[in-house]
PDB file of C-alpha atoms and ligand atoms in Angstrom:
ATOM      1  CA  MET F   1    -201.588  96.780 -50.418  1.00 74.00           C
ATOM      2  CA  ALA F   2    -202.281  96.885 -46.549  1.00 83.00           C
ATOM      3  CA  CYS F   3    -199.725  98.603 -44.656  1.00 88.00           C
ATOM      4  CA  HIS F   4    -199.267  97.272 -40.636  1.00 94.00           C
ATOM      5  CA  ILE F   5    -197.220  98.872 -38.197  1.00 96.00           C
ATOM      6  CA  VAL F   6    -195.478  97.456 -35.203  1.00 97.00           C
ATOM      7  CA  MET F   7    -194.638  99.868 -32.176  1.00 97.00           C
ATOM      8  CA  LEU F   8    -191.861  98.053 -30.577  1.00 96.00           C
ATOM      9  CA  GLY F   9    -190.282  98.552 -27.582  1.00 94.00           C
ATOM     10  CA  PRO F  10    -189.801  98.149 -23.790  1.00 95.00           C
ATOM     11  CA  PRO F  11    -193.142  98.696 -20.903  1.00 93.00           C
ATOM     12  CA  GLY F  12    -193.289 102.063 -20.625  1.00 92.00           C
ATOM     13  CA  ALA F  13    -191.321 103.516 -24.227  1.00 95.00           C
ATOM     14  CA  GLY F  14    -194.926 105.138 -25.091  1.00 94.00           C
ATOM     15  CA  LYS F  15    -195.703 102.297 -27.137  1.00 95.00           C
ATOM     16  CA  GLY F  16    -199.684 102.902 -26.254  1.00 94.00           C
ATOM     17  CA  THR F  17    -199.811 106.345 -26.500  1.00 93.00           C
ATOM     18  CA  GLN F  18    -197.831 106.641 -29.897  1.00 97.00           C
ATOM     19  CA  ALA F  19    -199.520 103.478 -31.323  1.00 97.00           C
ATOM     20  CA  LYS F  20    -203.076 105.331 -30.319  1.00 96.00           C
ATOM     21  CA  ARG F  21    -201.952 108.658 -31.880  1.00 96.00           C
ATOM     22  CA  LEU F  22    -200.847 107.000 -35.101  1.00 96.00           C
ATOM     23  CA  ALA F  23    -203.852 104.731 -35.579  1.00 97.00           C
ATOM     24  CA  ALA F  24    -206.387 108.198 -35.095  1.00 96.00           C
ATOM     25  CA  VAL F  25    -204.099 109.695 -37.726  1.00 94.00           C
ATOM     26  CA  ARG F  26    -203.915 107.063 -40.378  1.00 93.00           C
ATOM     27  CA  GLY F  27    -207.693 106.035 -39.572  1.00 95.00           C
ATOM     28  CA  VAL F  28    -207.196 102.391 -38.547  1.00 96.00           C
ATOM     29  CA  PRO F  29    -207.335 100.053 -35.652  1.00 97.00           C
ATOM     30  CA  HIS F  30    -204.939 100.538 -32.652  1.00 97.00           C
ATOM     31  CA  VAL F  31    -204.686  97.099 -31.661  1.00 98.00           C
ATOM     32  CA  SER F  32    -203.284  96.460 -28.514  1.00 97.00           C
ATOM     33  CA  THR F  33    -202.933  92.983 -27.181  1.00 98.00           C
ATOM     34  CA  GLY F  34    -202.604  94.224 -23.624  1.00 96.00           C
ATOM     35  CA  ASP F  35    -205.746  95.599 -23.942  1.00 95.00           C
ATOM     36  CA  MET F  36    -207.488  92.733 -25.088  1.00 97.00           C
ATOM     37  CA  LEU F  37    -205.997  91.001 -22.522  1.00 98.00           C
ATOM     38  CA  ARG F  38    -207.051  93.346 -19.899  1.00 95.00           C
ATOM     39  CA  GLU F  39    -210.453  93.663 -21.598  1.00 95.00           C
ATOM     40  CA  ALA F  40    -210.956  90.013 -21.051  1.00 97.00           C
ATOM     41  CA  VAL F  41    -210.026  90.176 -17.498  1.00 97.00           C
ATOM     42  CA  GLN F  42    -212.120  93.026 -16.463  1.00 94.00           C
ATOM     43  CA  SER F  43    -215.222  90.965 -18.467  1.00 96.00           C
ATOM     44  CA  GLY F  44    -214.199  87.925 -16.304  1.00 97.00           C
ATOM     45  CA  THR F  45    -214.225  86.292 -19.349  1.00 97.00           C
ATOM     46  CA  PRO F  46    -212.915  82.229 -19.749  1.00 96.00           C
ATOM     47  CA  LEU F  47    -210.098  83.478 -21.058  1.00 96.00           C
ATOM     48  CA  GLY F  48    -209.801  86.179 -18.572  1.00 97.00           C
ATOM     49  CA  ARG F  49    -209.603  83.782 -15.852  1.00 97.00           C
ATOM     50  CA  ARG F  50    -206.938  81.768 -17.334  1.00 96.00           C
ATOM     51  CA  VAL F  51    -204.598  84.983 -17.975  1.00 97.00           C
ATOM     52  CA  GLN F  52    -205.050  87.345 -14.990  1.00 96.00           C
ATOM     53  CA  ALA F  53    -202.493  85.962 -12.392  1.00 96.00           C
ATOM     54  CA  VAL F  54    -200.043  86.058 -15.536  1.00 97.00           C
ATOM     55  CA  LEU F  55    -200.449  89.613 -15.842  1.00 96.00           C
ATOM     56  CA  ASP F  56    -200.387  90.461 -12.445  1.00 93.00           C
ATOM     57  CA  SER F  57    -197.066  88.625 -12.382  1.00 94.00           C
ATOM     58  CA  GLY F  58    -195.798  90.661 -15.005  1.00 93.00           C
ATOM     59  CA  ALA F  59    -194.806  87.241 -17.090  1.00 95.00           C
ATOM     60  CA  LEU F  60    -196.152  87.007 -20.719  1.00 96.00           C
ATOM     61  CA  VAL F  61    -199.309  84.905 -21.439  1.00 98.00           C
ATOM     62  CA  SER F  62    -198.599  82.285 -23.917  1.00 98.00           C
ATOM     63  CA  ASP F  63    -197.908  82.699 -27.744  1.00 98.00           C
ATOM     64  CA  GLU F  64    -200.720  80.324 -29.065  1.00 97.00           C
ATOM     65  CA  ILE F  65    -203.327  82.995 -27.024  1.00 98.00           C
ATOM     66  CA  VAL F  66    -202.082  85.985 -28.363  1.00 98.00           C
ATOM     67  CA  ALA F  67    -201.726  84.696 -31.756  1.00 98.00           C
ATOM     68  CA  ASP F  68    -205.180  83.678 -31.733  1.00 97.00           C
ATOM     69  CA  LEU F  69    -206.260  87.111 -30.785  1.00 97.00           C
ATOM     70  CA  VAL F  70    -203.942  88.698 -33.290  1.00 97.00           C
ATOM     71  CA  ARG F  71    -205.437  86.346 -35.864  1.00 97.00           C
ATOM     72  CA  GLU F  72    -209.301  86.976 -35.247  1.00 97.00           C
ATOM     73  CA  ARG F  73    -208.495  90.636 -34.964  1.00 97.00           C
ATOM     74  CA  LEU F  74    -206.811  91.108 -38.804  1.00 95.00           C
ATOM     75  CA  THR F  75    -209.607  89.224 -40.303  1.00 94.00           C
ATOM     76  CA  ARG F  76    -211.804  91.580 -39.143  1.00 96.00           C
ATOM     77  CA  PRO F  77    -213.281  94.202 -41.933  1.00 96.00           C
ATOM     78  CA  ASP F  78    -211.794  97.440 -40.113  1.00 96.00           C
ATOM     79  CA  ALA F  79    -208.265  96.079 -40.384  1.00 95.00           C
ATOM     80  CA  ARG F  80    -208.095  95.614 -44.299  1.00 92.00           C
ATOM     81  CA  ALA F  81    -206.109  98.954 -44.745  1.00 91.00           C
ATOM     82  CA  GLY F  82    -203.889  98.197 -42.157  1.00 94.00           C
ATOM     83  CA  VAL F  83    -203.339  98.006 -38.304  1.00 96.00           C
ATOM     84  CA  VAL F  84    -201.206  99.581 -35.581  1.00 97.00           C
ATOM     85  CA  LEU F  85    -200.193  96.451 -33.507  1.00 98.00           C
ATOM     86  CA  ASP F  86    -199.353  97.591 -30.066  1.00 97.00           C
ATOM     87  CA  GLY F  87    -197.401  95.032 -27.597  1.00 96.00           C
ATOM     88  CA  PHE F  88    -197.585  92.265 -29.885  1.00 98.00           C
ATOM     89  CA  PRO F  89    -195.314  90.821 -31.305  1.00 98.00           C
ATOM     90  CA  ARG F  90    -193.266  90.716 -27.923  1.00 96.00           C
ATOM     91  CA  THR F  91    -190.780  86.965 -28.812  1.00 97.00           C
ATOM     92  CA  VAL F  92    -189.668  85.972 -32.020  1.00 97.00           C
ATOM     93  CA  ALA F  93    -192.367  83.014 -32.224  1.00 97.00           C
ATOM     94  CA  GLN F  94    -194.768  85.791 -32.510  1.00 98.00           C
ATOM     95  CA  ALA F  95    -192.909  87.956 -35.294  1.00 97.00           C
ATOM     96  CA  GLN F  96    -192.770  84.657 -37.098  1.00 96.00           C
ATOM     97  CA  THR F  97    -196.768  84.064 -36.637  1.00 97.00           C
ATOM     98  CA  LEU F  98    -197.066  87.838 -37.898  1.00 96.00           C
ATOM     99  CA  ASP F  99    -195.434  87.300 -41.181  1.00 95.00           C
ATOM    100  CA  THR F 100    -197.379  84.005 -41.688  1.00 95.00           C
ATOM    101  CA  LEU F 101    -200.761  86.091 -41.226  1.00 93.00           C
ATOM    102  CA  LEU F 102    -199.731  88.259 -43.440  1.00 92.00           C
ATOM    103  CA  GLY F 103    -198.118  86.645 -45.992  1.00 88.00           C
ATOM    104  CA  ASN F 104    -196.003  88.779 -48.721  1.00 77.00           C
ATOM    105  CA  ALA F 105    -199.515  90.351 -49.966  1.00 71.00           C
ATOM    106  CA  ASP F 106    -199.142  92.881 -46.803  1.00 75.00           C
ATOM    107  CA  ALA F 107    -196.292  95.428 -45.912  1.00 87.00           C
ATOM    108  CA  LEU F 108    -195.030  95.239 -42.237  1.00 93.00           C
ATOM    109  CA  VAL F 109    -193.219  98.683 -40.720  1.00 94.00           C
ATOM    110  CA  ILE F 110    -191.350  98.176 -37.690  1.00 96.00           C
ATOM    111  CA  VAL F 111    -190.862 101.388 -35.401  1.00 96.00           C
ATOM    112  CA  ASP F 112    -188.700 100.395 -32.133  1.00 96.00           C
ATOM    113  CA  LEU F 113    -188.815 103.453 -29.257  1.00 97.00           C
ATOM    114  CA  ALA F 114    -185.437 103.034 -27.448  1.00 95.00           C
ATOM    115  CA  VAL F 115    -185.970 104.340 -23.918  1.00 95.00           C
ATOM    116  CA  SER F 116    -182.813 103.699 -20.818  1.00 93.00           C
ATOM    117  CA  ALA F 117    -183.931 101.654 -18.046  1.00 90.00           C
ATOM    118  CA  THR F 118    -183.918 104.285 -15.370  1.00 90.00           C
ATOM    119  CA  ASP F 119    -186.467 106.480 -17.616  1.00 92.00           C
ATOM    120  CA  LEU F 120    -188.407 103.613 -17.940  1.00 93.00           C
ATOM    121  CA  ILE F 121    -188.450 102.871 -14.368  1.00 91.00           C
ATOM    122  CA  ARG F 122    -189.498 106.516 -13.492  1.00 90.00           C
ATOM    123  CA  ARG F 123    -192.382 106.841 -16.514  1.00 90.00           C
ATOM    124  CA  LEU F 124    -193.887 103.390 -15.567  1.00 91.00           C
ATOM    125  CA  SER F 125    -193.919 104.866 -11.707  1.00 89.00           C
ATOM    126  CA  LEU F 126    -195.745 108.037 -13.071  1.00 90.00           C
ATOM    127  CA  ARG F 127    -197.974 106.597 -15.542  1.00 91.00           C
ATOM    128  CA  ARG F 128    -201.500 106.365 -15.024  1.00 93.00           C
ATOM    129  CA  VAL F 129    -204.771 105.522 -17.031  1.00 93.00           C
ATOM    130  CA  CYS F 130    -207.985 107.392 -16.961  1.00 93.00           C
ATOM    131  CA  ALA F 131    -210.610 104.870 -15.883  1.00 91.00           C
ATOM    132  CA  ALA F 132    -213.277 106.581 -18.153  1.00 93.00           C
ATOM    133  CA  CYS F 133    -211.676 106.866 -21.031  1.00 93.00           C
ATOM    134  CA  GLY F 134    -208.371 105.083 -21.240  1.00 90.00           C
ATOM    135  CA  THR F 135    -206.337 107.998 -21.680  1.00 90.00           C
ATOM    136  CA  ILE F 136    -202.469 107.628 -20.724  1.00 89.00           C
ATOM    137  CA  VAL F 137    -201.494 110.121 -18.584  1.00 89.00           C
ATOM    138  CA  ALA F 138    -197.723 111.025 -17.435  1.00 87.00           C
ATOM    139  CA  LEU F 139    -198.163 112.475 -13.599  1.00 88.00           C
ATOM    140  CA  VAL F 140    -195.989 115.259 -13.152  1.00 77.00           C
ATOM    141  CA  GLU F 141    -194.851 113.876  -9.671  1.00 65.00           C
ATOM    142  CA  ALA F 142    -195.351 110.567  -7.430  1.00 60.00           C
ATOM    143  CA  GLY F 143    -198.471 110.725  -5.358  1.00 61.00           C
ATOM    144  CA  ALA F 144    -199.979 113.895  -7.174  1.00 65.00           C
ATOM    145  CA  THR F 145    -203.996 113.113  -7.599  1.00 66.00           C
ATOM    146  CA  GLU F 146    -204.873 114.130 -10.693  1.00 77.00           C
ATOM    147  CA  VAL F 147    -208.342 113.868 -13.018  1.00 87.00           C
ATOM    148  CA  CYS F 148    -208.411 113.077 -16.858  1.00 90.00           C
ATOM    149  CA  ALA F 149    -207.867 116.260 -18.376  1.00 86.00           C
ATOM    150  CA  GLN F 150    -209.852 114.883 -21.359  1.00 89.00           C
ATOM    151  CA  CYS F 151    -213.129 113.829 -19.410  1.00 93.00           C
ATOM    152  CA  GLY F 152    -212.642 114.447 -15.389  1.00 91.00           C
ATOM    153  CA  GLY F 153    -212.512 110.876 -14.858  1.00 93.00           C
ATOM    154  CA  ALA F 154    -210.310 109.220 -12.156  1.00 92.00           C
ATOM    155  CA  LEU F 155    -207.081 108.353 -12.862  1.00 92.00           C
ATOM    156  CA  THR F 156    -205.636 104.357 -12.004  1.00 92.00           C
ATOM    157  CA  GLN F 157    -202.359 102.941 -11.525  1.00 91.00           C
ATOM    158  CA  ARG F 158    -202.330 100.086 -13.738  1.00 91.00           C
ATOM    159  CA  SER F 159    -201.833  96.911 -11.480  1.00 89.00           C
ATOM    160  CA  ASP F 160    -198.554  95.540 -12.902  1.00 92.00           C
ATOM    161  CA  ASP F 161    -197.096  99.157 -12.540  1.00 92.00           C
ATOM    162  CA  ARG F 162    -196.182  98.765  -9.029  1.00 89.00           C
ATOM    163  CA  GLU F 163    -192.406  98.649  -8.848  1.00 86.00           C
ATOM    164  CA  GLU F 164    -192.060  95.004  -7.961  1.00 87.00           C
ATOM    165  CA  VAL F 165    -193.672  94.130 -11.392  1.00 93.00           C
ATOM    166  CA  VAL F 166    -192.266  96.583 -13.081  1.00 92.00           C
ATOM    167  CA  ARG F 167    -188.666  94.895 -13.051  1.00 91.00           C
ATOM    168  CA  GLU F 168    -190.100  91.801 -13.583  1.00 93.00           C
ATOM    169  CA  ARG F 169    -191.979  93.246 -16.924  1.00 94.00           C
ATOM    170  CA  LEU F 170    -188.109  94.919 -17.803  1.00 94.00           C
ATOM    171  CA  ALA F 171    -186.483  91.371 -17.192  1.00 94.00           C
ATOM    172  CA  VAL F 172    -189.238  89.759 -19.441  1.00 94.00           C
ATOM    173  CA  TYR F 173    -188.438  92.560 -22.138  1.00 95.00           C
ATOM    174  CA  GLU F 174    -184.889  91.836 -21.962  1.00 94.00           C
ATOM    175  CA  ARG F 175    -185.045  88.136 -22.433  1.00 95.00           C
ATOM    176  CA  SER F 176    -187.947  87.534 -24.505  1.00 94.00           C
ATOM    177  CA  THR F 177    -188.513  90.663 -26.686  1.00 94.00           C
ATOM    178  CA  ALA F 178    -185.469  92.119 -27.214  1.00 92.00           C
ATOM    179  CA  PRO F 179    -184.160  89.338 -29.495  1.00 94.00           C
ATOM    180  CA  LEU F 180    -186.670  90.658 -31.854  1.00 95.00           C
ATOM    181  CA  VAL F 181    -184.382  93.746 -32.730  1.00 93.00           C
ATOM    182  CA  ASP F 182    -182.393  91.271 -34.130  1.00 94.00           C
ATOM    183  CA  TYR F 183    -185.228  89.162 -35.788  1.00 95.00           C
ATOM    184  CA  TYR F 184    -186.077  92.305 -37.607  1.00 95.00           C
ATOM    185  CA  ARG F 185    -182.783  94.541 -37.957  1.00 92.00           C
ATOM    186  CA  GLU F 186    -182.068  93.839 -41.292  1.00 91.00           C
ATOM    187  CA  ARG F 187    -185.386  94.580 -42.810  1.00 92.00           C
ATOM    188  CA  ALA F 188    -185.126  98.123 -44.831  1.00 90.00           C
ATOM    189  CA  SER F 189    -188.786  98.672 -42.948  1.00 92.00           C
ATOM    190  CA  TYR F 190    -187.355  98.691 -39.486  1.00 94.00           C
ATOM    191  CA  ARG F 191    -186.201 101.986 -37.390  1.00 95.00           C
ATOM    192  CA  THR F 192    -185.337 102.984 -34.259  1.00 96.00           C
ATOM    193  CA  ILE F 193    -186.135 106.178 -32.500  1.00 97.00           C
ATOM    194  CA  ASP F 194    -185.178 107.842 -29.601  1.00 97.00           C
ATOM    195  CA  GLY F 195    -188.225 107.805 -26.979  1.00 96.00           C
ATOM    196  CA  ALA F 196    -187.006 110.088 -24.787  1.00 94.00           C
ATOM    197  CA  GLN F 197    -188.009 113.308 -26.983  1.00 94.00           C
ATOM    198  CA  SER F 198    -191.347 114.565 -25.986  1.00 93.00           C
ATOM    199  CA  PRO F 199    -194.258 112.938 -27.531  1.00 93.00           C
ATOM    200  CA  ASP F 200    -194.949 115.513 -29.988  1.00 96.00           C
ATOM    201  CA  ALA F 201    -191.233 115.297 -31.424  1.00 97.00           C
ATOM    202  CA  VAL F 202    -191.665 111.136 -30.801  1.00 97.00           C
ATOM    203  CA  ALA F 203    -194.403 111.183 -32.936  1.00 97.00           C
ATOM    204  CA  GLY F 204    -193.247 113.593 -35.460  1.00 97.00           C
ATOM    205  CA  ALA F 205    -190.182 110.880 -35.687  1.00 96.00           C
ATOM    206  CA  VAL F 206    -192.500 107.768 -35.871  1.00 95.00           C
ATOM    207  CA  ALA F 207    -194.571 109.703 -39.202  1.00 94.00           C
ATOM    208  CA  ALA F 208    -191.046 110.517 -40.796  1.00 93.00           C
ATOM    209  CA  ALA F 209    -190.330 107.413 -40.432  1.00 92.00           C
ATOM    210  CA  ILE F 210    -192.890 105.664 -41.937  1.00 91.00           C
ATOM    211  CA  ASP F 211    -193.116 108.106 -44.379  1.00 88.00           C
ATOM    212  CA  GLU F 212    -189.067 107.340 -45.548  1.00 88.00           C
ATOM    213  CA  THR F 213    -190.003 103.292 -45.101  1.00 86.00           C
ATOM    214  CA  ALA F 214    -193.073 103.952 -47.840  1.00 71.00           C
ATOM    215  CA  ALA F 215    -190.497 103.423 -50.749  1.00 68.00           C
ATOM    216  CA  VAL F 216    -189.343 100.115 -49.670  1.00 72.00           C
ATOM    217  CA  ILE F 217    -192.505  99.031 -48.565  1.00 66.00           C
ATOM    218  CA  GLY F 218    -193.377  95.220 -49.578  1.00 49.00           C
ATOM    219  CA  GLN F 219    -189.973  94.878 -51.282  1.00 45.00           C
ATOM    220  CA  ASP F 220    -188.196  93.709 -48.647  1.00 44.00           C
ATOM    221  CA  ARG F 221    -190.041  90.794 -46.842  1.00 43.00           C
TER     222      ARG F 221
HETATM  223  P1  LIG M 327    -198.975  95.483 -22.117  1.00 53.80           P
HETATM  224  O1  LIG M 327    -200.359  96.721 -22.234  1.00 53.80           O
HETATM  225  O2  LIG M 327    -198.201  95.775 -23.395  1.00 53.80           O
HETATM  226  O3  LIG M 327    -197.768  96.253 -21.478  1.00 53.80           O
HETATM  227  O4  LIG M 327    -199.448  94.572 -21.672  1.00 53.80           O
HETATM  228  C1  LIG M 327    -199.467  93.740 -20.185  1.00 53.80           C
HETATM  229  C2  LIG M 327    -199.188  92.513 -20.207  1.00 53.80           C
HETATM  230  O5  LIG M 327    -200.004  91.523 -21.323  1.00 53.80           O
HETATM  231  C3  LIG M 327    -198.092  92.047 -20.221  1.00 53.80           C
HETATM  232  O6  LIG M 327    -197.254  91.998 -19.528  1.00 53.80           O
HETATM  233  C4  LIG M 327    -197.828  90.415 -20.557  1.00 53.80           C
HETATM  234  O7  LIG M 327    -198.675  89.698 -19.433  1.00 53.80           O
HETATM  235  C5  LIG M 327    -199.581  90.324 -21.764  1.00 53.80           C
HETATM  236  N1  LIG M 327    -199.536  90.841 -22.701  1.00 53.80           N
HETATM  237  C6  LIG M 327    -199.700  91.689 -23.728  1.00 53.80           C
HETATM  238  N2  LIG M 327    -199.424  91.289 -24.947  1.00 53.80           N
HETATM  239  C7  LIG M 327    -198.776  90.443 -25.136  1.00 53.80           C
HETATM  240  C8  LIG M 327    -197.936  89.451 -25.768  1.00 53.80           C
HETATM  241  N3  LIG M 327    -197.803  89.444 -27.317  1.00 53.80           N
HETATM  242  N4  LIG M 327    -197.426  88.298 -25.603  1.00 53.80           N
HETATM  243  C9  LIG M 327    -197.629  87.599 -24.539  1.00 53.80           C
HETATM  244  N5  LIG M 327    -197.963  88.584 -23.466  1.00 53.80           N
HETATM  245  C10 LIG M 327    -198.408  89.314 -23.936  1.00 53.80           C
END
């Protein structure tokens, strides 16, 4: 049975970093709807042109658009053993779509990273992404000029990590995505993790949570 993992949590909670690590450890694809949408914008595809303004504003793109992206991605052969989903679902409607897509044949583990709003704003203002290899880097101090430790590439700031957009994204999270916790909370495969810990400690807690839920996988959905 395939085991799909959802990384839940507000922007800046560490979903991307943890999802990439987890996917590498488990040898399954990392599926980030945000990355897919940013790639579409960068490549100038019709989809990219449709969603660029929405991404820049911090709002959510439509449930239909992301559902189509995820549906297509999950049908590829490399997703058969499971994927780590990062940034999807973000609304209750998307979570319902995911349940329908997986049916009863596949298990779903939900890992929710909890971080306080103050920490999120600080983290997002210091977050940089390597333009060459995509590694996510936390600057030690604002304004520090650094290069990627992995590949020496230039570090860039995501356009939606500017402070005014960050506040909108956190408001959107509270309004649209936080209700997902209620949708998932009763499931035995739902776990909350303290995302304020070091990345290594969070990764350890995530791995332990997934192992713990292994016993109940497939029986509560
Ligand atoms: P992320 O990289 O996950 O922070 O996503 C960046 C942006 O992409 C979000 O602020 C939304 O505009 C859009 N986006 C990503 N995933 C979704 C989703 N599941 N539903 C709607 N919009 C999304």
